[in-house]
């Protein structure tokens, strides 16, 4: 039932036209393309989440990349952010392979679901506050459908702000590697694996690996606790 309902939500997301600026930008990028991808057909639509419907871990990013998920149709797929993310997920047992190039590449997530705060690629990676609010109900419904969630990893400050607003969590700080164990689900913060962060060394592969290793420990600890939480 959860799989079918998540699939229905995904279909609704991909047909959304509520933010004219974002839709125009995505269509423009899909038509013009990047030189390296001139022979490819871009997705050019809003991008739904994906992963294991029984996931205990939600990984929440910012928005699709203009030539990543806006091209491939799968969040964090086909760009350097995804290269960093899926390598870390593979190393910590959440993904069956370390790379993600397109929707048919065989990637499968185990115990994890990956989503975005905004479902369309925004100009300069900066959605405006109205667009963020307009897209928020999709994430609210997604959270309600992921019945087994025990933890959330937010990638970047925007994802942190969106999630804590939805979850009505106040007074929490954002910092890389910062864990908030008392919230339910627990919340773990990370810098976003954007090219800006990874190329400058603000976020290294080791730092991102450590975040998901910590998430794995939290899930394993909860599984062996008397309450299972």
PDB file of C-alpha atoms in Angstrom:
ATOM      1  CA  UNK A   1       0.000   0.000   0.000  1.00  0.00           C
ATOM      2  CA  UNK A   2       2.785   2.457   0.907  1.00  0.00           C
ATOM      3  CA  UNK A   3       4.561   1.739  -2.366  1.00  0.00           C
ATOM      4  CA  UNK A   4       1.402   2.390  -4.400  1.00  0.00           C
ATOM      5  CA  UNK A   5       0.609   5.578  -2.486  1.00  0.00           C
ATOM      6  CA  UNK A   6       4.160   6.893  -2.815  1.00  0.00           C
ATOM      7  CA  UNK A   7       3.947   6.124  -6.507  1.00  0.00           C
ATOM      8  CA  UNK A   8       0.726   8.132  -6.760  1.00  0.00           C
ATOM      9  CA  UNK A   9       2.389  11.051  -4.973  1.00  0.00           C
ATOM     10  CA  UNK A  10       5.330  10.824  -7.375  1.00  0.00           C
ATOM     11  CA  UNK A  11       2.987  11.074 -10.356  1.00  0.00           C
ATOM     12  CA  UNK A  12       1.353  14.138  -8.829  1.00  0.00           C
ATOM     13  CA  UNK A  13       4.729  15.774  -8.194  1.00  0.00           C
ATOM     14  CA  UNK A  14       5.912  15.268 -11.767  1.00  0.00           C
ATOM     15  CA  UNK A  15       2.860  17.032 -13.192  1.00  0.00           C
ATOM     16  CA  UNK A  16       2.955  20.025 -10.814  1.00  0.00           C
ATOM     17  CA  UNK A  17       2.847  23.478 -12.464  1.00  0.00           C
ATOM     18  CA  UNK A  18       2.378  25.662  -9.373  1.00  0.00           C
ATOM     19  CA  UNK A  19       5.618  27.682  -9.631  1.00  0.00           C
ATOM     20  CA  UNK A  20       5.839  29.394 -13.058  1.00  0.00           C
ATOM     21  CA  UNK A  21       9.401  30.674 -12.583  1.00  0.00           C
ATOM     22  CA  UNK A  22      10.725  27.221 -11.718  1.00  0.00           C
ATOM     23  CA  UNK A  23       8.814  25.462 -14.472  1.00  0.00           C
ATOM     24  CA  UNK A  24      10.065  27.961 -17.059  1.00  0.00           C
ATOM     25  CA  UNK A  25      13.639  27.521 -15.852  1.00  0.00           C
ATOM     26  CA  UNK A  26      13.499  23.710 -15.960  1.00  0.00           C
ATOM     27  CA  UNK A  27      12.025  23.702 -19.449  1.00  0.00           C
ATOM     28  CA  UNK A  28      14.615  26.189 -20.671  1.00  0.00           C
ATOM     29  CA  UNK A  29      17.488  24.110 -19.305  1.00  0.00           C
ATOM     30  CA  UNK A  30      15.973  20.973 -20.845  1.00  0.00           C
ATOM     31  CA  UNK A  31      15.746  22.648 -24.233  1.00  0.00           C
ATOM     32  CA  UNK A  32      19.158  24.334 -24.296  1.00  0.00           C
ATOM     33  CA  UNK A  33      21.052  21.519 -22.494  1.00  0.00           C
ATOM     34  CA  UNK A  34      24.711  21.396 -21.531  1.00  0.00           C
ATOM     35  CA  UNK A  35      27.132  20.628 -24.348  1.00  0.00           C
ATOM     36  CA  UNK A  36      28.158  17.307 -22.769  1.00  0.00           C
ATOM     37  CA  UNK A  37      24.528  16.139 -22.811  1.00  0.00           C
ATOM     38  CA  UNK A  38      23.358  17.477 -26.166  1.00  0.00           C
ATOM     39  CA  UNK A  39      22.276  14.032 -27.381  1.00  0.00           C
ATOM     40  CA  UNK A  40      20.233  13.292 -24.255  1.00  0.00           C
ATOM     41  CA  UNK A  41      16.569  13.974 -23.612  1.00  0.00           C
ATOM     42  CA  UNK A  42      16.253  15.955 -20.400  1.00  0.00           C
ATOM     43  CA  UNK A  43      13.558  15.097 -17.857  1.00  0.00           C
ATOM     44  CA  UNK A  44      12.674  18.778 -17.397  1.00  0.00           C
ATOM     45  CA  UNK A  45       9.870  18.154 -14.871  1.00  0.00           C
ATOM     46  CA  UNK A  46       9.544  18.212 -11.071  1.00  0.00           C
ATOM     47  CA  UNK A  47      11.483  15.334  -9.509  1.00  0.00           C
ATOM     48  CA  UNK A  48       9.948  12.994  -6.886  1.00  0.00           C
ATOM     49  CA  UNK A  49      11.790  11.215  -4.102  1.00  0.00           C
ATOM     50  CA  UNK A  50      12.922   7.621  -4.421  1.00  0.00           C
ATOM     51  CA  UNK A  51      14.254   4.708  -2.419  1.00  0.00           C
ATOM     52  CA  UNK A  52      12.985   2.042  -0.053  1.00  0.00           C
ATOM     53  CA  UNK A  53       9.309   2.587   0.908  1.00  0.00           C
ATOM     54  CA  UNK A  54      10.045   0.817   4.217  1.00  0.00           C
ATOM     55  CA  UNK A  55      12.992   3.135   4.921  1.00  0.00           C
ATOM     56  CA  UNK A  56      13.912   4.079   8.462  1.00  0.00           C
ATOM     57  CA  UNK A  57      16.121   6.920   7.182  1.00  0.00           C
ATOM     58  CA  UNK A  58      15.087   9.977   5.172  1.00  0.00           C
ATOM     59  CA  UNK A  59      17.804  11.965   3.402  1.00  0.00           C
ATOM     60  CA  UNK A  60      16.613  15.446   2.505  1.00  0.00           C
ATOM     61  CA  UNK A  61      18.414  17.712   0.068  1.00  0.00           C
ATOM     62  CA  UNK A  62      17.748  21.113  -1.456  1.00  0.00           C
ATOM     63  CA  UNK A  63      16.497  20.776  -5.053  1.00  0.00           C
ATOM     64  CA  UNK A  64      17.263  18.958  -8.312  1.00  0.00           C
ATOM     65  CA  UNK A  65      20.446  19.968 -10.097  1.00  0.00           C
ATOM     66  CA  UNK A  66      19.873  21.733 -13.420  1.00  0.00           C
ATOM     67  CA  UNK A  67      21.943  19.183 -15.341  1.00  0.00           C
ATOM     68  CA  UNK A  68      21.659  16.394 -12.751  1.00  0.00           C
ATOM     69  CA  UNK A  69      18.188  15.399 -11.617  1.00  0.00           C
ATOM     70  CA  UNK A  70      16.532  17.864 -14.014  1.00  0.00           C
ATOM     71  CA  UNK A  71      18.246  15.843 -16.745  1.00  0.00           C
ATOM     72  CA  UNK A  72      17.931  12.313 -15.366  1.00  0.00           C
ATOM     73  CA  UNK A  73      14.632  12.526 -13.497  1.00  0.00           C
ATOM     74  CA  UNK A  74      16.002  11.075 -10.267  1.00  0.00           C
ATOM     75  CA  UNK A  75      17.116  13.173  -7.338  1.00  0.00           C
ATOM     76  CA  UNK A  76      20.914  13.419  -6.824  1.00  0.00           C
ATOM     77  CA  UNK A  77      21.469  11.417 -10.018  1.00  0.00           C
ATOM     78  CA  UNK A  78      23.894  12.407 -12.734  1.00  0.00           C
ATOM     79  CA  UNK A  79      25.957  15.111 -11.048  1.00  0.00           C
ATOM     80  CA  UNK A  80      28.862  15.518  -8.616  1.00  0.00           C
ATOM     81  CA  UNK A  81      26.594  15.952  -5.602  1.00  0.00           C
ATOM     82  CA  UNK A  82      25.198  12.503  -6.294  1.00  0.00           C
ATOM     83  CA  UNK A  83      28.700  11.103  -6.755  1.00  0.00           C
ATOM     84  CA  UNK A  84      29.517  12.160  -3.204  1.00  0.00           C
ATOM     85  CA  UNK A  85      26.186  11.122  -1.709  1.00  0.00           C
ATOM     86  CA  UNK A  86      25.790   7.652  -3.193  1.00  0.00           C
ATOM     87  CA  UNK A  87      29.390   6.706  -2.524  1.00  0.00           C
ATOM     88  CA  UNK A  88      28.803   7.480   1.162  1.00  0.00           C
ATOM     89  CA  UNK A  89      25.498   5.592   1.150  1.00  0.00           C
ATOM     90  CA  UNK A  90      27.140   2.569  -0.455  1.00  0.00           C
ATOM     91  CA  UNK A  91      29.986   2.601   2.052  1.00  0.00           C
ATOM     92  CA  UNK A  92      27.511   2.614   4.946  1.00  0.00           C
ATOM     93  CA  UNK A  93      25.139  -0.040   3.600  1.00  0.00           C
ATOM     94  CA  UNK A  94      22.284   2.161   2.365  1.00  0.00           C
ATOM     95  CA  UNK A  95      22.910   1.681  -1.389  1.00  0.00           C
ATOM     96  CA  UNK A  96      23.817  -1.322  -3.520  1.00  0.00           C
ATOM     97  CA  UNK A  97      26.332   0.606  -5.644  1.00  0.00           C
ATOM     98  CA  UNK A  98      28.470   3.738  -5.244  1.00  0.00           C
ATOM     99  CA  UNK A  99      27.431   5.565  -8.418  1.00  0.00           C
ATOM    100  CA  UNK A 100      24.244   6.918  -9.920  1.00  0.00           C
ATOM    101  CA  UNK A 101      24.214   8.054 -13.530  1.00  0.00           C
ATOM    102  CA  UNK A 102      20.616   7.575 -14.741  1.00  0.00           C
ATOM    103  CA  UNK A 103      17.266   6.106 -13.696  1.00  0.00           C
ATOM    104  CA  UNK A 104      18.063   2.734 -15.284  1.00  0.00           C
ATOM    105  CA  UNK A 105      21.532   2.236 -13.777  1.00  0.00           C
ATOM    106  CA  UNK A 106      20.439  -0.430 -11.269  1.00  0.00           C
ATOM    107  CA  UNK A 107      20.799   1.691  -8.142  1.00  0.00           C
ATOM    108  CA  UNK A 108      18.704   0.438  -5.228  1.00  0.00           C
ATOM    109  CA  UNK A 109      18.505   1.963  -1.763  1.00  0.00           C
ATOM    110  CA  UNK A 110      18.098  -0.142   1.364  1.00  0.00           C
ATOM    111  CA  UNK A 111      16.451   1.355   4.450  1.00  0.00           C
ATOM    112  CA  UNK A 112      16.787   4.864   2.980  1.00  0.00           C
ATOM    113  CA  UNK A 113      14.619   7.293   1.053  1.00  0.00           C
ATOM    114  CA  UNK A 114      16.089  10.345  -0.698  1.00  0.00           C
ATOM    115  CA  UNK A 115      14.052  13.464  -1.335  1.00  0.00           C
ATOM    116  CA  UNK A 116      14.289  17.208  -1.913  1.00  0.00           C
ATOM    117  CA  UNK A 117      12.851  20.291  -0.247  1.00  0.00           C
ATOM    118  CA  UNK A 118      11.963  21.781  -3.639  1.00  0.00           C
ATOM    119  CA  UNK A 119      11.135  19.523  -6.584  1.00  0.00           C
ATOM    120  CA  UNK A 120      12.196  21.754  -9.491  1.00  0.00           C
ATOM    121  CA  UNK A 121      15.681  22.981 -10.330  1.00  0.00           C
ATOM    122  CA  UNK A 122      15.813  26.666  -9.306  1.00  0.00           C
ATOM    123  CA  UNK A 123      17.895  29.369 -11.011  1.00  0.00           C
ATOM    124  CA  UNK A 124      21.280  29.655  -9.279  1.00  0.00           C
ATOM    125  CA  UNK A 125      20.158  26.874  -6.888  1.00  0.00           C
ATOM    126  CA  UNK A 126      18.101  29.462  -4.998  1.00  0.00           C
ATOM    127  CA  UNK A 127      14.364  28.888  -4.737  1.00  0.00           C
ATOM    128  CA  UNK A 128      12.499  31.863  -3.327  1.00  0.00           C
ATOM    129  CA  UNK A 129      10.540  31.602  -0.039  1.00  0.00           C
ATOM    130  CA  UNK A 130       7.172  31.418  -1.811  1.00  0.00           C
ATOM    131  CA  UNK A 131       8.352  28.515  -3.968  1.00  0.00           C
ATOM    132  CA  UNK A 132       9.688  26.688  -0.918  1.00  0.00           C
ATOM    133  CA  UNK A 133       6.359  27.066   0.863  1.00  0.00           C
ATOM    134  CA  UNK A 134       4.395  26.027  -2.223  1.00  0.00           C
ATOM    135  CA  UNK A 135       6.398  22.809  -2.522  1.00  0.00           C
ATOM    136  CA  UNK A 136       6.301  21.988   1.199  1.00  0.00           C
ATOM    137  CA  UNK A 137       3.014  20.000   1.160  1.00  0.00           C
ATOM    138  CA  UNK A 138       4.618  17.371  -1.072  1.00  0.00           C
ATOM    139  CA  UNK A 139       7.248  16.715   1.578  1.00  0.00           C
ATOM    140  CA  UNK A 140       4.650  16.730   4.351  1.00  0.00           C
ATOM    141  CA  UNK A 141       2.689  14.018   2.546  1.00  0.00           C
ATOM    142  CA  UNK A 142       5.853  12.050   1.794  1.00  0.00           C
ATOM    143  CA  UNK A 143       6.813  12.081   5.471  1.00  0.00           C
ATOM    144  CA  UNK A 144       3.355  10.810   6.413  1.00  0.00           C
ATOM    145  CA  UNK A 145       3.670   7.926   3.946  1.00  0.00           C
ATOM    146  CA  UNK A 146       7.102   6.822   5.168  1.00  0.00           C
ATOM    147  CA  UNK A 147       5.683   4.949   8.142  1.00  0.00           C
ATOM    148  CA  UNK A 148       8.932   3.428   9.425  1.00  0.00           C
ATOM    149  CA  UNK A 149      11.055   6.567   9.717  1.00  0.00           C
ATOM    150  CA  UNK A 150      13.398   6.663  12.696  1.00  0.00           C
ATOM    151  CA  UNK A 151      15.882   9.275  11.520  1.00  0.00           C
ATOM    152  CA  UNK A 152      16.358  12.199   9.137  1.00  0.00           C
ATOM    153  CA  UNK A 153      19.603  13.472   7.622  1.00  0.00           C
ATOM    154  CA  UNK A 154      19.308  17.019   6.302  1.00  0.00           C
ATOM    155  CA  UNK A 155      21.808  18.096   3.673  1.00  0.00           C
ATOM    156  CA  UNK A 156      22.294  21.817   4.077  1.00  0.00           C
ATOM    157  CA  UNK A 157      20.694  24.662   5.965  1.00  0.00           C
ATOM    158  CA  UNK A 158      17.708  25.068   3.658  1.00  0.00           C
ATOM    159  CA  UNK A 159      16.702  21.423   4.102  1.00  0.00           C
ATOM    160  CA  UNK A 160      17.182  21.847   7.851  1.00  0.00           C
ATOM    161  CA  UNK A 161      14.903  24.893   7.900  1.00  0.00           C
ATOM    162  CA  UNK A 162      12.212  23.206   5.816  1.00  0.00           C
ATOM    163  CA  UNK A 163      12.223  19.993   7.832  1.00  0.00           C
ATOM    164  CA  UNK A 164      12.268  21.641  11.260  1.00  0.00           C
ATOM    165  CA  UNK A 165       9.365  23.868  10.204  1.00  0.00           C
ATOM    166  CA  UNK A 166       7.311  20.859   9.121  1.00  0.00           C
ATOM    167  CA  UNK A 167       8.221  18.898  12.250  1.00  0.00           C
ATOM    168  CA  UNK A 168       7.610  21.956  14.467  1.00  0.00           C
ATOM    169  CA  UNK A 169      11.108  21.653  15.958  1.00  0.00           C
ATOM    170  CA  UNK A 170      12.253  24.905  17.525  1.00  0.00           C
ATOM    171  CA  UNK A 171      15.485  26.077  19.047  1.00  0.00           C
ATOM    172  CA  UNK A 172      17.692  23.539  17.273  1.00  0.00           C
ATOM    173  CA  UNK A 173      21.078  24.465  15.851  1.00  0.00           C
ATOM    174  CA  UNK A 174      22.440  23.509  12.445  1.00  0.00           C
ATOM    175  CA  UNK A 175      26.027  22.326  12.158  1.00  0.00           C
ATOM    176  CA  UNK A 176      27.805  19.635  10.213  1.00  0.00           C
ATOM    177  CA  UNK A 177      27.638  16.325  12.073  1.00  0.00           C
ATOM    178  CA  UNK A 178      25.326  17.748  14.719  1.00  0.00           C
ATOM    179  CA  UNK A 179      22.859  15.152  16.030  1.00  0.00           C
ATOM    180  CA  UNK A 180      19.576  15.970  17.716  1.00  0.00           C
ATOM    181  CA  UNK A 181      18.718  12.599  19.286  1.00  0.00           C
ATOM    182  CA  UNK A 182      15.716  13.741  21.319  1.00  0.00           C
ATOM    183  CA  UNK A 183      13.541  14.619  18.334  1.00  0.00           C
ATOM    184  CA  UNK A 184      11.385  11.851  16.903  1.00  0.00           C
ATOM    185  CA  UNK A 185      12.556  10.964  14.327  1.00  0.00           C
ATOM    186  CA  UNK A 186      16.049  11.956  15.402  1.00  0.00           C
ATOM    187  CA  UNK A 187      17.726  14.597  13.261  1.00  0.00           C
ATOM    188  CA  UNK A 188      21.292  14.614  11.932  1.00  0.00           C
ATOM    189  CA  UNK A 189      22.775  17.597  10.085  1.00  0.00           C
ATOM    190  CA  UNK A 190      25.266  17.692   7.234  1.00  0.00           C
ATOM    191  CA  UNK A 191      26.636  20.234   4.838  1.00  0.00           C
ATOM    192  CA  UNK A 192      25.165  19.783   1.370  1.00  0.00           C
ATOM    193  CA  UNK A 193      27.414  17.874  -1.070  1.00  0.00           C
ATOM    194  CA  UNK A 194      27.228  20.730  -3.566  1.00  0.00           C
ATOM    195  CA  UNK A 195      30.151  21.255  -5.904  1.00  0.00           C
ATOM    196  CA  UNK A 196      30.872  24.521  -4.117  1.00  0.00           C
ATOM    197  CA  UNK A 197      31.260  22.728  -0.784  1.00  0.00           C
ATOM    198  CA  UNK A 198      33.156  19.701  -2.076  1.00  0.00           C
ATOM    199  CA  UNK A 199      35.538  21.585  -4.377  1.00  0.00           C
ATOM    200  CA  UNK A 200      36.560  23.952  -1.579  1.00  0.00           C
ATOM    201  CA  UNK A 201      37.036  21.183   0.985  1.00  0.00           C
ATOM    202  CA  UNK A 202      34.267  22.470   3.226  1.00  0.00           C
ATOM    203  CA  UNK A 203      32.783  18.993   2.836  1.00  0.00           C
ATOM    204  CA  UNK A 204      35.084  16.044   2.162  1.00  0.00           C
ATOM    205  CA  UNK A 205      34.205  12.454   1.282  1.00  0.00           C
ATOM    206  CA  UNK A 206      35.346  11.414   4.745  1.00  0.00           C
ATOM    207  CA  UNK A 207      33.104  13.989   6.419  1.00  0.00           C
ATOM    208  CA  UNK A 208      30.039  12.824   4.495  1.00  0.00           C
ATOM    209  CA  UNK A 209      30.898   9.180   5.140  1.00  0.00           C
ATOM    210  CA  UNK A 210      31.072   9.923   8.857  1.00  0.00           C
ATOM    211  CA  UNK A 211      27.567  11.440   8.801  1.00  0.00           C
ATOM    212  CA  UNK A 212      26.029   8.288   7.344  1.00  0.00           C
ATOM    213  CA  UNK A 213      28.135   6.046   9.540  1.00  0.00           C
ATOM    214  CA  UNK A 214      26.622   7.936  12.476  1.00  0.00           C
ATOM    215  CA  UNK A 215      23.153   7.475  11.015  1.00  0.00           C
ATOM    216  CA  UNK A 216      23.820   3.756  10.683  1.00  0.00           C
ATOM    217  CA  UNK A 217      24.905   3.563  14.315  1.00  0.00           C
ATOM    218  CA  UNK A 218      21.759   5.382  15.418  1.00  0.00           C
ATOM    219  CA  UNK A 219      19.531   2.995  13.507  1.00  0.00           C
ATOM    220  CA  UNK A 220      21.391  -0.069  14.748  1.00  0.00           C
ATOM    221  CA  UNK A 221      21.240   1.192  18.316  1.00  0.00           C
ATOM    222  CA  UNK A 222      17.501   1.799  18.069  1.00  0.00           C
ATOM    223  CA  UNK A 223      16.949  -1.664  16.595  1.00  0.00           C
ATOM    224  CA  UNK A 224      18.542  -3.233  19.666  1.00  0.00           C
ATOM    225  CA  UNK A 225      16.804  -1.031  22.226  1.00  0.00           C
ATOM    226  CA  UNK A 226      13.813  -2.366  24.195  1.00  0.00           C
ATOM    227  CA  UNK A 227      11.415   0.028  22.466  1.00  0.00           C
ATOM    228  CA  UNK A 228      12.964  -0.288  19.002  1.00  0.00           C
ATOM    229  CA  UNK A 229      13.197   3.519  18.723  1.00  0.00           C
TER     230      UNK A 229
END
